[in-house]
Coordinates of C-alpha atoms in Angstrom, one line a residue:
T1 CA -240.4 -85.7 -9.0
N2 CA -240.6 -84.6 -12.6
D3 CA -237.2 -84.2 -14.1
R4 CA -234.9 -85.3 -16.9
F5 CA -233.2 -88.7 -16.4
P6 CA -231.3 -91.1 -18.6
Y7 CA -233.7 -93.9 -19.6
Y8 CA -233.2 -97.1 -21.5
E9 CA -235.5 -99.9 -22.4
N10 CA -235.5 -103.0 -24.7
Q11 CA -237.7 -106.1 -25.0
H12 CA -236.5 -107.4 -21.6
I13 CA -235.9 -104.4 -19.2
Q14 CA -236.6 -100.8 -18.3
M15 CA -233.7 -98.9 -16.7
V16 CA -233.4 -95.4 -15.3
S17 CA -230.4 -93.6 -13.7
L18 CA -231.2 -91.2 -10.8
P19 CA -228.4 -88.9 -9.6
F20 CA -227.8 -88.3 -6.0
K21 CA -227.9 -84.7 -5.0
N22 CA -224.4 -83.0 -4.8
S23 CA -222.7 -86.2 -5.9
E24 CA -221.3 -87.9 -9.0
M25 CA -222.9 -91.2 -7.9
Q26 CA -226.2 -92.4 -9.4
L27 CA -228.9 -94.9 -8.5
L28 CA -229.4 -97.4 -11.3
I29 CA -232.9 -98.9 -11.3
I30 CA -233.5 -102.0 -13.5
L31 CA -236.9 -103.5 -13.9
P32 CA -238.1 -106.5 -15.9
K33 CA -240.7 -105.7 -18.6
K34 CA -242.7 -108.8 -17.7
T35 CA -244.7 -108.9 -14.5
F36 CA -243.1 -111.3 -12.0
G37 CA -240.0 -111.5 -14.2
L38 CA -237.5 -110.3 -11.6
A39 CA -236.1 -113.8 -10.7
K40 CA -235.7 -114.7 -14.4
L41 CA -233.9 -111.4 -15.0
E42 CA -231.6 -112.0 -12.1
D43 CA -230.8 -115.5 -13.3
K44 CA -230.1 -114.5 -16.9
L45 CA -228.5 -111.0 -16.7
T46 CA -224.8 -111.2 -17.2
G47 CA -222.2 -108.7 -16.3
E48 CA -221.5 -108.1 -20.0
E49 CA -225.2 -107.4 -20.7
L50 CA -225.3 -105.0 -17.7
F51 CA -222.3 -103.0 -18.9
S52 CA -223.9 -102.9 -22.4
Y53 CA -227.1 -101.5 -21.0
I54 CA -225.2 -98.9 -18.9
G55 CA -223.2 -97.9 -22.0
A56 CA -226.4 -97.4 -23.9
L57 CA -227.9 -95.4 -21.1
N58 CA -224.9 -93.1 -21.0
H59 CA -225.3 -92.3 -24.7
L60 CA -229.0 -91.5 -24.7
T61 CA -230.7 -88.1 -24.5
K62 CA -232.2 -87.5 -21.1
L63 CA -236.0 -87.6 -21.2
S64 CA -238.5 -86.0 -18.9
Y65 CA -240.1 -88.5 -16.6
V66 CA -242.2 -88.5 -13.4
V67 CA -240.5 -91.0 -11.1
N68 CA -242.5 -92.3 -8.2
S69 CA -240.7 -94.1 -5.3
P70 CA -242.3 -95.9 -2.4
L71 CA -239.5 -94.5 -0.1

């Protein structure tokens, strides 16, 4: 789908928030910037960092992206 979604990235991660239809809930997708970096991201990501990323995401302008899902 091509729509506007909140998107955040830094040197370690890329993150996008996808809203569920007719719901206030959202799917938060976090990907490491480095290939094969998921295990390292899982080990190092703290709750404090996660909330910081989510806070940044909520204050950004929504950008237009094409999101592809294998589902």
